[in-house]
CSV table of C-alpha atoms in Angstrom, one decimal:
chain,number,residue,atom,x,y,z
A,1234,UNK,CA,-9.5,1.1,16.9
A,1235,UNK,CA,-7.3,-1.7,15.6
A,1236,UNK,CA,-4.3,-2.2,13.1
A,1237,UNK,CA,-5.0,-4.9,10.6
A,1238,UNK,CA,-2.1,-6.5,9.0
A,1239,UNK,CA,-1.8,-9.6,6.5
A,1240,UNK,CA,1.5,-11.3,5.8
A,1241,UNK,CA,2.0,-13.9,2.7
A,1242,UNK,CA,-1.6,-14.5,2.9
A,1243,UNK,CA,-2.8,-17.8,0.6
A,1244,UNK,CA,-6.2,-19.5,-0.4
A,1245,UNK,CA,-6.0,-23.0,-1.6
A,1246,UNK,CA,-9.4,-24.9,-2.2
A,1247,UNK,CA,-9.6,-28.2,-2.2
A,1248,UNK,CA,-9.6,-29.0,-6.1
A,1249,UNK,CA,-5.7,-27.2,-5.5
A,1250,UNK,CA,-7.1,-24.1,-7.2
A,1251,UNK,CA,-5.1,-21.3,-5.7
A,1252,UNK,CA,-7.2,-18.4,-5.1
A,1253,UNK,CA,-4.8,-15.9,-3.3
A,1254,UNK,CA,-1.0,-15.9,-3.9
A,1255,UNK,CA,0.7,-14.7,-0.6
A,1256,UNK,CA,-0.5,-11.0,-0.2
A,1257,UNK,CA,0.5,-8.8,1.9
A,1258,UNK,CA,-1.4,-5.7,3.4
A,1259,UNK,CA,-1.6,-3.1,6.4
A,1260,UNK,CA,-4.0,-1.6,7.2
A,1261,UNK,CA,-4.0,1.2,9.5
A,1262,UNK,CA,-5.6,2.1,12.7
A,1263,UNK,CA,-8.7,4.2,11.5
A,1264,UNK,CA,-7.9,3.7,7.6
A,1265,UNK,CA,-10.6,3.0,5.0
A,1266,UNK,CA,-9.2,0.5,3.2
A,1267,UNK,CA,-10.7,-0.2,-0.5
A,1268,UNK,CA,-10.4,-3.8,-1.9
A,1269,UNK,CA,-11.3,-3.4,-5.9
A,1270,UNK,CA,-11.0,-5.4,-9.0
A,1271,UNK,CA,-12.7,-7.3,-11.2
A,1272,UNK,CA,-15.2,-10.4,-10.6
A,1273,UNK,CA,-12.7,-13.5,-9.6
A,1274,UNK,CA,-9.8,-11.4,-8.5
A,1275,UNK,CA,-10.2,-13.0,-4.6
A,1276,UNK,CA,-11.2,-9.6,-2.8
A,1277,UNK,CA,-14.1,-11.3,-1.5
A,1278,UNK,CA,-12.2,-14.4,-0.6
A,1279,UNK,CA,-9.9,-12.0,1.0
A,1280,UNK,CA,-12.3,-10.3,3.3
A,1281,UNK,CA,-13.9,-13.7,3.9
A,1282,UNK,CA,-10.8,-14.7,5.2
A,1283,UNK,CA,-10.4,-11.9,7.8
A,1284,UNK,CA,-13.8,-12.5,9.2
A,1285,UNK,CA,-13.2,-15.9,9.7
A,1286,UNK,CA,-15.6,-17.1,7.0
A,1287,UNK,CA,-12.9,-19.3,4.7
A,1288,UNK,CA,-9.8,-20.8,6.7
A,1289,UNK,CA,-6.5,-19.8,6.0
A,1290,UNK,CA,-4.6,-21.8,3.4
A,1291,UNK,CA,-1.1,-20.0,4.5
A,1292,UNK,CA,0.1,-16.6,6.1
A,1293,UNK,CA,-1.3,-14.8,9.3
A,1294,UNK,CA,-3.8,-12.0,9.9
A,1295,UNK,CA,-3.2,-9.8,13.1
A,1296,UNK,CA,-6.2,-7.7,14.4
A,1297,UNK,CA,-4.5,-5.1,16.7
A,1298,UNK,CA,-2.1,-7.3,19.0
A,1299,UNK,CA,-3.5,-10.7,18.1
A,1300,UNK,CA,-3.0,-13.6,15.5
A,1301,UNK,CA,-6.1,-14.6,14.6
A,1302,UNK,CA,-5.7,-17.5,12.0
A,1303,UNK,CA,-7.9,-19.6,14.1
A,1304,UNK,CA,-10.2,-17.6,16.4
A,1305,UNK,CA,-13.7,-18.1,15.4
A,1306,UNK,CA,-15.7,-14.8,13.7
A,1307,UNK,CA,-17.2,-14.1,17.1
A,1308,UNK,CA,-14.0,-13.8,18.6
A,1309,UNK,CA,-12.1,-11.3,16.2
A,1310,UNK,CA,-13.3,-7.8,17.1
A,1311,UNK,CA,-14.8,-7.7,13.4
A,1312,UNK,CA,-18.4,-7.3,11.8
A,1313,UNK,CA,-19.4,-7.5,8.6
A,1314,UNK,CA,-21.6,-5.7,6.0
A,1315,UNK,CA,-23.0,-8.3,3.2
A,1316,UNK,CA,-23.9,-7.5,-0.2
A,1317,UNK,CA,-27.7,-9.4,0.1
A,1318,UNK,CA,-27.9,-7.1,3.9
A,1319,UNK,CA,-29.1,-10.9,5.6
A,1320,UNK,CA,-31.0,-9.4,7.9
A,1321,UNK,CA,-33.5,-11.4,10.1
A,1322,UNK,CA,-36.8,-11.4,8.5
A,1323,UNK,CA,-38.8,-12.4,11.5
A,1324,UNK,CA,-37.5,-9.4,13.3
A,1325,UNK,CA,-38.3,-6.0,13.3
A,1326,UNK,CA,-35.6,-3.9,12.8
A,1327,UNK,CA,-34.9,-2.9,16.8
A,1328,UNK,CA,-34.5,-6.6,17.2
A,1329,UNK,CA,-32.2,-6.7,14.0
A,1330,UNK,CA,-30.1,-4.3,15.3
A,1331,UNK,CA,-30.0,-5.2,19.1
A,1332,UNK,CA,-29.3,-9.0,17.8
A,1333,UNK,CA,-25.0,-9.1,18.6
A,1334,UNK,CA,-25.4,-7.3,22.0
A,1335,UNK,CA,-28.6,-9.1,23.3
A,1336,UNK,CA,-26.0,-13.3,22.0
A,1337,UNK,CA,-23.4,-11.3,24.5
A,1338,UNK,CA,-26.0,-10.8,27.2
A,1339,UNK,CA,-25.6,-7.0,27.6
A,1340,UNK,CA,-28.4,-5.6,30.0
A,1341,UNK,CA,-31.4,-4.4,28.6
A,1342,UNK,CA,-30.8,-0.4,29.4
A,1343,UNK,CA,-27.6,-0.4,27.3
A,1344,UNK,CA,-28.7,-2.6,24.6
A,1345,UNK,CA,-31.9,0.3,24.2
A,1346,UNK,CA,-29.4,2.7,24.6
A,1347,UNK,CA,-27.4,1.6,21.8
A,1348,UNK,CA,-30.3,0.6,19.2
A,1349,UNK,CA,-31.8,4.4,20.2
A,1350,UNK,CA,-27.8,6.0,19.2
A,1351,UNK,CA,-27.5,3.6,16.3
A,1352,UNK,CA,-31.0,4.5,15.0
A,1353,UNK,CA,-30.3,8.3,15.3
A,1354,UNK,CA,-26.8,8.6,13.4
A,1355,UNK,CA,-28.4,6.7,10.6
A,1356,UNK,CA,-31.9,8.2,11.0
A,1357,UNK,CA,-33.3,5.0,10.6
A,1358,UNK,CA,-35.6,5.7,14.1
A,1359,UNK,CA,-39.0,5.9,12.0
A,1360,UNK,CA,-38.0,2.2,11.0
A,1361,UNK,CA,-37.1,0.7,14.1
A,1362,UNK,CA,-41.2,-1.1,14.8
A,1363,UNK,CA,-41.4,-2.6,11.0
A,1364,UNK,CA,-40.2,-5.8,9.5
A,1365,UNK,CA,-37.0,-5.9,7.0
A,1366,UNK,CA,-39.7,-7.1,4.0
A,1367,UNK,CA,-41.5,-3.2,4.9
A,1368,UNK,CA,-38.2,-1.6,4.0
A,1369,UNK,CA,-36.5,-0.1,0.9
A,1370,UNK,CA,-33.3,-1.0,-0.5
A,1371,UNK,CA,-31.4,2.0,1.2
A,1372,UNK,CA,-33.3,1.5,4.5
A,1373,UNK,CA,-32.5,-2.2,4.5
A,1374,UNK,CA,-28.7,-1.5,3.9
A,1375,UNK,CA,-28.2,1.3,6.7
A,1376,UNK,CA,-29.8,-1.3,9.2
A,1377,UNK,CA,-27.6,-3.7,8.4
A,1378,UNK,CA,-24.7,-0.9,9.0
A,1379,UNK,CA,-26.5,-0.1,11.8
A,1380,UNK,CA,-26.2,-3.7,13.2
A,1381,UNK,CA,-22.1,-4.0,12.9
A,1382,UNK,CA,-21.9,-0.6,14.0
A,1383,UNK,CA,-23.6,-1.2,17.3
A,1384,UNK,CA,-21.0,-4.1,18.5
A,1385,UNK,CA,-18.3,-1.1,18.3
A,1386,UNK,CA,-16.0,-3.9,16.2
A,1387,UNK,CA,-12.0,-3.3,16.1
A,1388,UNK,CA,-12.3,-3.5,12.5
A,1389,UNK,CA,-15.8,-3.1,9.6
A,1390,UNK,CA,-15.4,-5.3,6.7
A,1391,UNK,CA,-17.5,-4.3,4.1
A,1392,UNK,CA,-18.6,-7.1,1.2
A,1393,UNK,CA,-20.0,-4.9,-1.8
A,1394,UNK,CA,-22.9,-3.3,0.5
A,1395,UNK,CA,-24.5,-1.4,-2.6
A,1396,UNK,CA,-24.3,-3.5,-5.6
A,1397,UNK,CA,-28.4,-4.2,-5.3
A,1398,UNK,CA,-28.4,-0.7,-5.6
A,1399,UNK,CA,-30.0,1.7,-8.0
A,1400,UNK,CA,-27.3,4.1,-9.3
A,1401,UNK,CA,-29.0,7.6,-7.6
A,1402,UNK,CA,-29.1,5.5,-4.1
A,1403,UNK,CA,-25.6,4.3,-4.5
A,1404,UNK,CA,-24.0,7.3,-4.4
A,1405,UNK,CA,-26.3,8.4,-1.6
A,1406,UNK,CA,-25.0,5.5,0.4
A,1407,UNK,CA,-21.4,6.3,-0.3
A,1408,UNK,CA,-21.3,9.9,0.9
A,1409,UNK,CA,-23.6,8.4,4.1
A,1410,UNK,CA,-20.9,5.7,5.0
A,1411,UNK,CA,-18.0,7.6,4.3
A,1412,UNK,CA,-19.1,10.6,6.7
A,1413,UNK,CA,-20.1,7.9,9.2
A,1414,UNK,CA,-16.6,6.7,9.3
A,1415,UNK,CA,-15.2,10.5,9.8
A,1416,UNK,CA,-17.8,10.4,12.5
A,1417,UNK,CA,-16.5,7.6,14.2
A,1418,UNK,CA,-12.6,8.5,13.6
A,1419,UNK,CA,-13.3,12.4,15.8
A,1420,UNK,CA,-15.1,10.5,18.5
A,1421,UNK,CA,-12.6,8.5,18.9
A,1422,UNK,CA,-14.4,4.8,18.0
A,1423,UNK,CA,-13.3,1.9,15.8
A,1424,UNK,CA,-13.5,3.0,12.9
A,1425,UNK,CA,-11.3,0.7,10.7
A,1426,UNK,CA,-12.8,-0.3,7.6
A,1427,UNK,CA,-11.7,-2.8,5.0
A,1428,UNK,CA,-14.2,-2.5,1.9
A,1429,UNK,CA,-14.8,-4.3,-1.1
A,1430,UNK,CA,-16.2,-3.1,-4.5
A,1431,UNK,CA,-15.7,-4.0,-7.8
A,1432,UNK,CA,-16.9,-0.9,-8.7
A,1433,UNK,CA,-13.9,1.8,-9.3
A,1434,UNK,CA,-15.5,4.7,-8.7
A,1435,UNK,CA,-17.0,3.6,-5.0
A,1436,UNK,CA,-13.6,2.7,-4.9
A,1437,UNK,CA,-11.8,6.2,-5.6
A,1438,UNK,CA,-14.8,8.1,-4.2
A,1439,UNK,CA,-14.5,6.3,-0.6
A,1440,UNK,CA,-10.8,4.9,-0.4
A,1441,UNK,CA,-8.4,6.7,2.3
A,1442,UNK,CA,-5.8,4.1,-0.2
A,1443,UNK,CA,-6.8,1.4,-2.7
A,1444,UNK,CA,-5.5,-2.1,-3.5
A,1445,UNK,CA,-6.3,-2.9,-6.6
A,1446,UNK,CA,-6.0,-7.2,-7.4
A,1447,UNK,CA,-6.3,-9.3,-10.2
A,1448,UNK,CA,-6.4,-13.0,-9.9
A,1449,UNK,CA,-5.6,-13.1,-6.4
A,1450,UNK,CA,-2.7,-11.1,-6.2
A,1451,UNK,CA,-2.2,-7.1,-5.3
A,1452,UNK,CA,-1.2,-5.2,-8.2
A,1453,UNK,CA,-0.7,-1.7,-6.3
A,1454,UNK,CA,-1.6,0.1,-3.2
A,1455,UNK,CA,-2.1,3.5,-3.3
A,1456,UNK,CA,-4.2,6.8,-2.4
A,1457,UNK,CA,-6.9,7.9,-5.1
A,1458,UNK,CA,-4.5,10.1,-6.9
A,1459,UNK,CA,-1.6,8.1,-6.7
A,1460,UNK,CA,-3.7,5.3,-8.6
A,1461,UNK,CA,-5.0,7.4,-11.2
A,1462,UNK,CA,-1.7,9.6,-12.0
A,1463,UNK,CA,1.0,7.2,-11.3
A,1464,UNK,CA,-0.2,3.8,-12.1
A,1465,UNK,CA,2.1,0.9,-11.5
A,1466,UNK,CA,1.0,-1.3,-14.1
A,1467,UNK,CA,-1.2,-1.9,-17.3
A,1468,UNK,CA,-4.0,-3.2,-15.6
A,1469,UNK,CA,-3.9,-0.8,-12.7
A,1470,UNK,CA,-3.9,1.9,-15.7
A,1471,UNK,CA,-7.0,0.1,-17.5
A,1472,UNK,CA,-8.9,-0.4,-14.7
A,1473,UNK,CA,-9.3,2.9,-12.8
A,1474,UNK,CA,-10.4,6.1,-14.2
A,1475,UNK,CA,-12.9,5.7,-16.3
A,1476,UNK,CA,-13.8,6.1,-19.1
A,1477,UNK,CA,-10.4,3.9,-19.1
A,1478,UNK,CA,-7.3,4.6,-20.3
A,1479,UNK,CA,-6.1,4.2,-23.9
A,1480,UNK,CA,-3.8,1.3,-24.0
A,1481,UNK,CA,-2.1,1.4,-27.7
A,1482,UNK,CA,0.9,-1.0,-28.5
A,1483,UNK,CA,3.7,1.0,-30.2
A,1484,UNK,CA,7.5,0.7,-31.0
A,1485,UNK,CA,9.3,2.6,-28.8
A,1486,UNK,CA,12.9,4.6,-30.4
A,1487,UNK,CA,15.6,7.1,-29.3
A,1488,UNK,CA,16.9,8.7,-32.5
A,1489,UNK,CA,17.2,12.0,-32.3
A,1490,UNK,CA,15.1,11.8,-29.6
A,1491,UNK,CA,11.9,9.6,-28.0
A,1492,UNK,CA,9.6,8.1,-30.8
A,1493,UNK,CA,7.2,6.5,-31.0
A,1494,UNK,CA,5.2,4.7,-33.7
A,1495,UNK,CA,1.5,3.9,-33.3
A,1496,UNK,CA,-0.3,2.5,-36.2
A,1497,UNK,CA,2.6,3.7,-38.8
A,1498,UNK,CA,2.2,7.5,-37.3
A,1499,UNK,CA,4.9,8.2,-35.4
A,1500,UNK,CA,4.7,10.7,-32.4
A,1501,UNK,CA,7.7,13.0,-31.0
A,1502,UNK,CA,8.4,13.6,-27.5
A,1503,UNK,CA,11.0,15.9,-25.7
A,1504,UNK,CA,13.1,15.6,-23.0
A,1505,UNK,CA,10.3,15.4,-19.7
A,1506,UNK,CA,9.8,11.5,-21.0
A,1507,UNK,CA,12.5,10.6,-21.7
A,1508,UNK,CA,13.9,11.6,-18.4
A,1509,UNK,CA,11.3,8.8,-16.9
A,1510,UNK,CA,12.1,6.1,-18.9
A,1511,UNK,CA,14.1,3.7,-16.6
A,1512,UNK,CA,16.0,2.1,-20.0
A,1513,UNK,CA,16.3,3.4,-23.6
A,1514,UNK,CA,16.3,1.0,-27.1
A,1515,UNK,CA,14.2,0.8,-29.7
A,1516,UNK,CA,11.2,-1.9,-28.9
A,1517,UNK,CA,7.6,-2.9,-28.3
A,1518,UNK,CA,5.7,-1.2,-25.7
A,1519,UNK,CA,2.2,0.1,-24.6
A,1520,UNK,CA,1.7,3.7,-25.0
A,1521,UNK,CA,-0.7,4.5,-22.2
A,1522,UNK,CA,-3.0,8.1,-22.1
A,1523,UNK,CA,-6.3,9.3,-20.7
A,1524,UNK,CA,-9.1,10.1,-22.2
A,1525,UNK,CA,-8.9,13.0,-20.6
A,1526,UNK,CA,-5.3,14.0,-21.7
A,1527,UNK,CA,-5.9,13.8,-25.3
A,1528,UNK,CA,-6.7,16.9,-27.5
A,1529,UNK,CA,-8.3,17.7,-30.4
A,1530,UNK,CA,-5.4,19.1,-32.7
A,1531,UNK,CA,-5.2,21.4,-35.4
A,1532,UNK,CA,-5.6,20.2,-39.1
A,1533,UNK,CA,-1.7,21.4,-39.6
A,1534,UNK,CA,-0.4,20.4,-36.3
A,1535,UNK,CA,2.7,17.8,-36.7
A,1536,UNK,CA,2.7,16.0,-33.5
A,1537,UNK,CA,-0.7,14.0,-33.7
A,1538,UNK,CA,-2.0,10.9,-35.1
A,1539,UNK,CA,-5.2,11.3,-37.2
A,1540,UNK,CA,-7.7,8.7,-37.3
A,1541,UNK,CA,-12.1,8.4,-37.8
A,1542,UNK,CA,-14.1,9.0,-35.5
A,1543,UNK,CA,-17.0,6.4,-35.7
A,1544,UNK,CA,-19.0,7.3,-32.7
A,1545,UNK,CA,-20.2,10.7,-30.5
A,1546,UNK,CA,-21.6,10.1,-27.1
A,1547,UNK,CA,-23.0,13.4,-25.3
A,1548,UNK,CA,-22.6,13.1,-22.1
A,1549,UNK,CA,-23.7,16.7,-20.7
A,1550,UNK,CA,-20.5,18.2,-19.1
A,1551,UNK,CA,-18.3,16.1,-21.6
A,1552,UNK,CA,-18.2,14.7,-24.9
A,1553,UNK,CA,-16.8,11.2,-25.6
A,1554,UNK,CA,-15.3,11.1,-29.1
A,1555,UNK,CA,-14.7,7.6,-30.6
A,1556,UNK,CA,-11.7,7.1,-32.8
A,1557,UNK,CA,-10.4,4.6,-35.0
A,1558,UNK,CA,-6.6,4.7,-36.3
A,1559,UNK,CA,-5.8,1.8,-38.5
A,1560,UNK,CA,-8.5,-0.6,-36.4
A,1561,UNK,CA,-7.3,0.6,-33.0
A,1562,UNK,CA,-10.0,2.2,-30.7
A,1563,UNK,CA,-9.3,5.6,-28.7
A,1564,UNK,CA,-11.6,7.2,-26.8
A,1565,UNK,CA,-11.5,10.9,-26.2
A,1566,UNK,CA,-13.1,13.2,-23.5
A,1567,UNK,CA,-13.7,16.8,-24.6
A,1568,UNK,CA,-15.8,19.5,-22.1
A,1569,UNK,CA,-18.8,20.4,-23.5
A,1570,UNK,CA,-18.3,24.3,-24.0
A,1571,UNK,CA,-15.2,23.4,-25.9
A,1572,UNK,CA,-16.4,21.1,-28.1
A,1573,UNK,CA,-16.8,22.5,-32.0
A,1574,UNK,CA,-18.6,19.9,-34.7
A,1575,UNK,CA,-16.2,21.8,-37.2
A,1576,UNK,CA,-13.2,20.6,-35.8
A,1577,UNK,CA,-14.2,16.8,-37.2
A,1578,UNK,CA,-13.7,17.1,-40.6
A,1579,UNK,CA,-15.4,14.4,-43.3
A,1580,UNK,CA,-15.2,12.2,-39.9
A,1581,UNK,CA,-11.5,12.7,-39.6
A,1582,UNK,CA,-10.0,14.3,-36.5
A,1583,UNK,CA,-6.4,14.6,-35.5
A,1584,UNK,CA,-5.7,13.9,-31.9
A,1585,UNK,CA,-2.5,15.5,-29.5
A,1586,UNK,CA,-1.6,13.4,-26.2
A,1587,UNK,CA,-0.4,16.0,-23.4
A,1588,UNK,CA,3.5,14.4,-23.3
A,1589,UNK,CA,3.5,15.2,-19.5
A,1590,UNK,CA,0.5,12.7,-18.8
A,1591,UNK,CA,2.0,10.2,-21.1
A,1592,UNK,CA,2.6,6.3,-19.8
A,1593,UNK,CA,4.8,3.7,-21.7
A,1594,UNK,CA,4.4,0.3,-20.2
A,1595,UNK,CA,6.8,-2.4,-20.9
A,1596,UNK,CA,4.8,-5.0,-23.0
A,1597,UNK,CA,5.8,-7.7,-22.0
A,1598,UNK,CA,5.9,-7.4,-18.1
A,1599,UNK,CA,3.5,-4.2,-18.2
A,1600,UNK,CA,5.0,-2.2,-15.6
A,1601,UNK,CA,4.8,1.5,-16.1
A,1602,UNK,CA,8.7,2.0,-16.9
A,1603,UNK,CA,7.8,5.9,-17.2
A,1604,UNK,CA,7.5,6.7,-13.8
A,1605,UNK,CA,11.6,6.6,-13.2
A,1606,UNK,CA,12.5,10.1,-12.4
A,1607,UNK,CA,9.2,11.3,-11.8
A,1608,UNK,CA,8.4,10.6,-8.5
């Protein structure tokens, strides 16, 4: 196993775009590591950069004890996973997986040994005599695990493996990879993984922590529920959980306690915010909640803001109730066995945030200034 650590890591191209702004990163020995964020945010570039794909505009990259800005890929201790699988089409899979150790000239018994243990822990054996173009999607993408698994690498990267997915195999191939990394971590093997996804839920389903980037910097680093409970910023807010959560801009005030208007309906909070707001004074912010956290309130019930609710979407186990106040959109998640048609009146529902799972974001810097105190 091997420590991956990035220090003030940059990507200039040659146009002097700047694609990644000196990030920073560890990675620790055995972690799985989740790189996520939208298309253009440099996750890719990132992991390219490890591997030794791109150079290294700036900054350093240390695999266990070594520097290795300018080692070829051969010479890192790192395999890679690609999104299209590039496996070789001429070669049936025992070839495609025996490929690294035969270019290192390991002897034949324990390059047969290897393909036969590689085969069996992803029960691809019944595949190993037929061509990639005779495989499936899901077979194709567990022999190309199989093949950086079998050159035992100091670290996995991982280049959004299951986007040519369907959605049924996807979360198949999750729960297979994640258990194969457990696997490797109680026998004692390399089991290191840096993985990148665009897709949040891989993310918070498979992610020992997460960093999260936008436009090639790191917004927050975190475990699953740190992300989704505590979020550091707006976008880190908007981007995981999903559906996502309701960003609303509001005026934030402190008489007679902490107000706040949305949409010219004001909501009251008690004391348990405003003991997490780092600074007080009336002013513009982003009130932040969950789908999830919002309830459907009584008709007579103060502390609410009432709006219309243009769509219903029925999801099975949830219903996703679309609101309009004043032309702002919320979206609301209601269980199924407690969701009552009655309770929407002439389309008009009134709607109660739980003030404990309430966010207030600074609008013009949106960093969560609600999470003082809270920790």
């Amino acid at each position: 196993m091997a420590r991956l650590q990035i220090r003030n890591l940059e990507k200039v191209y040659g146009n002097a775009f700047k694609a990644v702004h000196g990030i920073s990163l560890d990675v620790a020995d055995g972690e799985f590591m989740v790189l996520v964020g939208p298309s253009g945010c440099a996750k890719s570039t990132t992991l390219r950069m490890i591997a030794g794909l791109e150079t290294v505009t700036g900054g350093e990259i240390r695999i266990g004890e070594r520097i290795v800005n300018n080692l070829p890929p051969g010479q890192r201790g790192v395999s890679m996973v690609f999104q299209n699988y590039a496996l070789y089409p001429h070669m049936k899979v025992r070839n495609n997986l025996a490929f690294g150790l035969k270019l290192k000239r390991r002897p034949k018994p324990e390059i047969e040994e290897a393909t036969r243990a590689v085969a069996r822990i992803l029960e691809i054996d019944p595949l190993l005599e037929r061509l990639p173009k005779q495989l499936s999607g899901g077979q194709a993408q567990r022999v190309a695990v199989g093949r950086a698994l079998i050159k035992k690498p100091d670290v996995f990267l991982f280049d959004e493996p299951l986007s040519n997915l369907d959605a049924k195999l996807r979360a198949s191939m999750r729960v297979r990879i994640t258990d194969l990394h457990k696997r490797l971590k109680r026998e004692g093997q390399s089991s290191t993984v840096v993985y990148v996804t665009h897709d949040q839920t891989e993310a918070m389903t498979m992610g020992d922590r997460i960093c999260v980037m936008k436009d090639g910097r790191i917004m927050q680093v975190a475990d699953p529920v740190t992300l989704y409970n505590r979020p550091a910023n707006a976008f880190v807010a908007g981007f995981i959980g999903s559906p996502e959560m309701n960003l609303i801009e509001g005026t934030l005030g402190v008489d007679g306690g902490i107000n706040l208007c949305v949409a010219g309906q004001t909501l009251a909070f008690g004391e348990a915010l405003g003991a997490r707001l780092e600074t007080h004074g009336r002013r513009t912010v982003l009130f932040g909640v969950r789908p999830q956290h919002l309830r459907i309130a009584a008709p007579d019930e103060a502390n609410a803001l009432e709006g219309h609710v243009s769509h219903i979407e029925f999801m099975g186990h949830e219903v996703y109730l679309h609101v309009d106040i004043a032309g702002i959109r919320l979206v609301v998640v209601v269980p199924s066995e407690q969701y009552r048609p009655e309770d929407i009146r002439d389309d008009r529902i009134r709607l109660a945030p739980r003030e404990t799972a309430v966010h207030i974001f600074d609008r013009e810097t949106e960093r969560n200034v609600s999470l003082a105190g809270n920790a």
